[in-house]
Amino acid sequence: MTVIVKQEVPWTELEERIRQVPLKAKDADGNQIFPYANARISLRSVHPEELAPSSFYIIERNLQLQRDLRAHLLCQGYDSLSLRGALELETPESLMRLLPPVVEVMHERIGHHNDRGDIDYSGKTAHIPVHIITDGMHRAALARELNTSLTVIHISNIPHEHPIYALPNGWDQVRVFTDVPKTMEEKKFYRRRDSYALYRDFDVLGCGKPRGTGSGQVKR
């Protein structure tokens, strides 16, 4: 792998671009929907154990790509797990942009299953804020593998009607695969059948498709 850092994108510029990320779907009048427009957005250093995945799988070759990419960037004075903005990268094949993983705070209805006490709260629920990895699962998995913190783009105050497309799951449910699983049930707790409409279109940030597929893209 040959990767050269061509340019740094400062946080102030990156934050403004994030606010312009639309949903894949449009509203009833055909207008774009911007779920982050009025959100609270900041950079935060967190340990991956503090975050909830939104996927049951990671791809081994993409995880290895992140290991290799980090090693190359460290030689140039950058840590892909501790970015303070975005990096414009050049490889022999393409130009690409790397930014911190994206974490969204979603208020999810959580059931109380008291497995460390003797009082039964079956049927009791509450809306609890959950910090969910929206984008950058492979780097979060790498940080967890290294037992180290990572810098994320932390987004909260997102409109209730524009949730992340998948419900959170536990790290204990995440498995490493050689290829993307074939069925919805193997991939995620999808929020609904047409969950694609809830995808955030990170293409506007120069980062490719939601799952990081396609040529010239860093699998996040």
Tab-separated table of C-alpha atoms in Angstrom:
chain	number	residue	atom	x	y	z
A	1	MET	CA	0.000	0.000	0.000
A	2	THR	CA	1.268	3.456	-0.973
A	3	VAL	CA	-0.629	6.330	0.605
A	4	ILE	CA	0.415	9.982	0.605
A	5	VAL	CA	-1.302	12.696	2.632
A	6	LYS	CA	-1.930	15.540	0.187
A	7	GLN	CA	-3.962	17.898	2.348
A	8	GLU	CA	-5.571	18.342	5.745
A	9	VAL	CA	-9.204	19.477	5.991
A	10	PRO	CA	-9.632	21.474	9.237
A	11	TRP	CA	-12.391	20.606	11.666
A	12	THR	CA	-14.318	23.836	11.133
A	13	GLU	CA	-14.647	23.098	7.422
A	14	LEU	CA	-15.430	19.422	7.981
A	15	GLU	CA	-18.160	20.229	10.513
A	16	GLU	CA	-19.895	22.505	8.020
A	17	ARG	CA	-19.759	19.790	5.371
A	18	ILE	CA	-21.225	17.243	7.795
A	19	ARG	CA	-24.246	19.491	8.342
A	20	GLN	CA	-24.851	19.260	4.585
A	21	VAL	CA	-25.010	15.454	4.549
A	22	PRO	CA	-28.487	14.493	3.237
A	23	LEU	CA	-30.519	11.336	3.587
A	24	LYS	CA	-30.648	9.073	0.558
A	25	ALA	CA	-34.422	9.571	0.469
A	26	LYS	CA	-36.169	12.871	-0.209
A	27	ASP	CA	-39.302	14.272	1.397
A	28	ALA	CA	-42.800	14.121	-0.110
A	29	ASP	CA	-42.090	17.228	-2.201
A	30	GLY	CA	-38.818	15.871	-3.554
A	31	ASN	CA	-36.627	18.041	-1.336
A	32	GLN	CA	-33.456	16.833	0.309
A	33	ILE	CA	-33.501	16.072	4.044
A	34	PHE	CA	-30.507	17.122	6.164
A	35	PRO	CA	-30.642	15.239	9.494
A	36	TYR	CA	-27.491	16.924	10.854
A	37	ALA	CA	-28.372	20.519	9.923
A	38	ASN	CA	-29.170	21.613	13.496
A	39	ALA	CA	-27.462	18.805	15.370
A	40	ARG	CA	-24.801	19.132	18.049
A	41	ILE	CA	-21.549	18.027	16.413
A	42	SER	CA	-18.155	17.694	18.057
A	43	LEU	CA	-14.976	15.666	18.088
A	44	ARG	CA	-14.659	13.294	21.037
A	45	SER	CA	-12.140	10.716	22.155
A	46	VAL	CA	-13.896	7.528	23.278
A	47	HIS	CA	-13.082	3.891	23.860
A	48	PRO	CA	-14.927	1.575	21.452
A	49	GLU	CA	-16.421	-0.290	24.406
A	50	GLU	CA	-18.416	2.885	25.104
A	51	LEU	CA	-19.988	2.633	21.652
A	52	ALA	CA	-22.653	0.333	20.252
A	53	PRO	CA	-22.102	-1.232	16.827
A	54	SER	CA	-24.926	-1.204	14.297
A	55	SER	CA	-23.713	-4.267	12.429
A	56	PHE	CA	-23.229	-7.970	13.089
A	57	TYR	CA	-20.200	-8.241	10.816
A	58	ILE	CA	-16.913	-6.778	9.758
A	59	ILE	CA	-14.949	-7.865	6.683
A	60	GLU	CA	-11.472	-9.240	7.330
A	61	ARG	CA	-9.821	-7.628	4.286
A	62	ASN	CA	-11.282	-4.232	5.234
A	63	LEU	CA	-10.034	-4.608	8.788
A	64	GLN	CA	-6.582	-5.477	7.434
A	65	LEU	CA	-6.784	-2.445	5.145
A	66	GLN	CA	-7.309	-0.262	8.224
A	67	ARG	CA	-4.344	-1.874	9.970
A	68	ASP	CA	-2.138	-1.206	6.943
A	69	LEU	CA	-3.479	2.304	6.409
A	70	ARG	CA	-2.815	3.266	10.007
A	71	ALA	CA	0.758	1.973	9.783
A	72	HIS	CA	1.409	4.029	6.646
A	73	LEU	CA	-0.152	7.179	8.094
A	74	LEU	CA	1.775	6.853	11.358
A	75	CYS	CA	4.975	7.025	9.310
A	76	GLN	CA	3.781	10.425	8.044
A	77	GLY	CA	2.827	11.722	11.480
A	78	TYR	CA	-0.905	10.989	11.355
A	79	ASP	CA	-2.964	8.503	13.345
A	80	SER	CA	-6.154	7.275	11.644
A	81	LEU	CA	-7.597	6.586	15.105
A	82	SER	CA	-6.987	10.151	16.286
A	83	LEU	CA	-7.868	12.547	13.475
A	84	ARG	CA	-8.702	16.175	14.251
A	85	GLY	CA	-10.247	16.743	10.833
A	86	ALA	CA	-10.179	14.975	7.472
A	87	LEU	CA	-7.223	13.904	5.350
A	88	GLU	CA	-7.019	14.027	1.560
A	89	LEU	CA	-5.138	10.883	0.567
A	90	GLU	CA	-3.526	9.870	-2.696
A	91	THR	CA	-2.812	6.302	-3.796
A	92	PRO	CA	-1.546	5.094	-7.169
A	93	GLU	CA	-5.170	4.363	-8.113
A	94	SER	CA	-7.168	7.269	-6.741
A	95	LEU	CA	-7.725	10.227	-4.459
A	96	MET	CA	-9.796	9.683	-1.324
A	97	ARG	CA	-10.810	11.401	1.882
A	98	LEU	CA	-10.496	9.947	5.362
A	99	LEU	CA	-12.407	11.410	8.298
A	100	PRO	CA	-13.068	10.203	11.847
A	101	PRO	CA	-15.743	7.556	12.409
A	102	VAL	CA	-19.252	8.925	12.880
A	103	VAL	CA	-21.198	8.215	16.070
A	104	GLU	CA	-24.838	9.223	16.506
A	105	VAL	CA	-26.709	9.474	19.783
A	106	MET	CA	-30.091	7.803	19.415
A	107	HIS	CA	-32.715	7.598	22.156
A	108	GLU	CA	-33.761	3.959	21.978
A	109	ARG	CA	-36.487	2.222	23.975
A	110	ILE	CA	-34.591	-0.233	26.172
A	111	GLY	CA	-36.112	-3.055	28.218
A	112	HIS	CA	-34.979	-3.596	31.799
A	113	HIS	CA	-33.753	-7.176	32.260
A	114	ASN	CA	-32.269	-7.224	35.751
A	115	ASP	CA	-29.740	-10.061	35.435
A	116	ARG	CA	-27.595	-8.739	38.321
A	117	GLY	CA	-30.261	-8.403	40.943
A	118	ASP	CA	-33.349	-10.104	42.344
A	119	ILE	CA	-36.100	-7.605	41.443
A	120	ASP	CA	-38.093	-8.377	38.300
A	121	TYR	CA	-38.677	-5.410	35.967
A	122	SER	CA	-40.009	-7.439	33.039
A	123	GLY	CA	-42.045	-5.270	30.714
A	124	LYS	CA	-40.529	-2.032	32.011
A	125	THR	CA	-38.813	0.157	29.404
A	126	ALA	CA	-37.190	3.570	29.138
A	127	HIS	CA	-35.800	5.793	26.414
A	128	ILE	CA	-32.024	5.663	26.870
A	129	PRO	CA	-29.425	7.565	24.822
A	130	VAL	CA	-27.226	5.084	22.962
A	131	HIS	CA	-24.006	6.061	21.181
A	132	ILE	CA	-24.172	4.145	17.889
A	133	ILE	CA	-21.448	3.747	15.286
A	134	THR	CA	-22.979	5.055	12.076
A	135	ASP	CA	-19.870	5.040	9.920
A	136	GLY	CA	-16.348	3.745	10.537
A	137	MET	CA	-17.062	0.285	11.947
A	138	HIS	CA	-13.738	-1.171	10.812
A	139	ARG	CA	-11.681	1.530	12.503
A	140	ALA	CA	-13.725	1.156	15.674
A	141	ALA	CA	-13.038	-2.583	15.521
A	142	LEU	CA	-9.319	-1.871	15.056
A	143	ALA	CA	-9.294	0.435	18.091
A	144	ARG	CA	-11.053	-2.268	20.100
A	145	GLU	CA	-8.505	-4.830	18.890
A	146	LEU	CA	-5.726	-2.510	20.123
A	147	ASN	CA	-7.637	-1.639	23.325
A	148	THR	CA	-7.220	2.046	22.627
A	149	SER	CA	-9.445	5.090	22.311
A	150	LEU	CA	-10.344	6.683	18.999
A	151	THR	CA	-11.510	10.123	17.967
A	152	VAL	CA	-15.042	10.180	16.553
A	153	ILE	CA	-17.423	12.719	15.081
A	154	HIS	CA	-20.067	12.759	17.821
A	155	ILE	CA	-23.536	13.852	16.679
A	156	SER	CA	-26.592	14.350	18.881
A	157	ASN	CA	-29.877	16.259	18.779
A	158	ILE	CA	-30.855	14.551	15.518
A	159	PRO	CA	-34.582	14.778	14.663
A	160	HIS	CA	-36.499	11.806	16.056
A	161	GLU	CA	-38.046	11.093	12.641
A	162	HIS	CA	-34.606	10.569	11.049
A	163	PRO	CA	-33.025	7.738	13.059
A	164	ILE	CA	-30.021	5.701	12.037
A	165	TYR	CA	-31.144	2.899	9.719
A	166	ALA	CA	-30.206	0.062	12.118
A	167	LEU	CA	-30.777	-0.601	15.797
A	168	PRO	CA	-27.738	-1.013	18.047
A	169	ASN	CA	-26.272	-4.393	18.881
A	170	GLY	CA	-23.489	-5.613	21.156
A	171	TRP	CA	-19.830	-6.174	20.320
A	172	ASP	CA	-20.350	-9.780	21.377
A	173	GLN	CA	-22.661	-10.168	18.362
A	174	VAL	CA	-20.063	-8.924	15.845
A	175	ARG	CA	-18.262	-11.547	13.744
A	176	VAL	CA	-15.451	-11.323	11.194
A	177	PHE	CA	-16.425	-12.528	7.699
A	178	THR	CA	-14.540	-12.914	4.442
A	179	ASP	CA	-17.535	-11.558	2.496
A	180	VAL	CA	-20.663	-9.549	3.253
A	181	PRO	CA	-23.425	-11.808	4.629
A	182	LYS	CA	-26.293	-12.391	2.233
A	183	THR	CA	-29.420	-11.936	4.356
A	184	MET	CA	-30.735	-8.913	6.249
A	185	GLU	CA	-30.921	-10.989	9.433
A	186	GLU	CA	-27.199	-11.757	9.230
A	187	LYS	CA	-26.197	-8.133	8.678
A	188	LYS	CA	-27.973	-5.841	11.131
A	189	PHE	CA	-31.031	-5.150	13.239
A	190	TYR	CA	-32.508	-3.128	10.382
A	191	ARG	CA	-35.027	-0.608	11.647
A	192	ARG	CA	-37.420	-1.245	8.773
A	193	ARG	CA	-37.568	-3.040	5.432
A	194	ASP	CA	-36.901	0.129	3.424
A	195	SER	CA	-34.037	1.193	5.679
A	196	TYR	CA	-32.070	2.442	2.672
A	197	ALA	CA	-34.197	5.589	2.864
A	198	LEU	CA	-32.599	6.341	6.238
A	199	TYR	CA	-29.019	6.070	4.964
A	200	ARG	CA	-26.916	9.175	5.380
A	201	ASP	CA	-25.396	10.034	2.010
A	202	PHE	CA	-21.751	10.418	2.958
A	203	ASP	CA	-20.881	10.734	-0.744
A	204	VAL	CA	-20.980	14.524	-0.267
A	205	LEU	CA	-17.983	14.183	2.035
A	206	GLY	CA	-16.033	12.297	-0.610
A	207	CYS	CA	-16.146	9.071	1.343
A	208	GLY	CA	-18.128	6.811	-0.955
A	209	LYS	CA	-21.143	4.652	-0.319
A	210	PRO	CA	-22.578	3.834	3.145
A	211	ARG	CA	-20.893	0.434	3.298
A	212	GLY	CA	-17.609	1.634	1.813
A	213	THR	CA	-17.912	-0.423	-1.378
A	214	GLY	CA	-16.660	0.605	-4.778
A	215	SER	CA	-13.346	1.612	-6.274
A	216	GLY	CA	-11.190	4.357	-4.875
A	217	GLN	CA	-12.715	4.265	-1.405
A	218	VAL	CA	-11.356	3.559	2.018
A	219	LYS	CA	-13.426	0.885	3.746
A	220	ARG	CA	-14.101	2.519	7.053
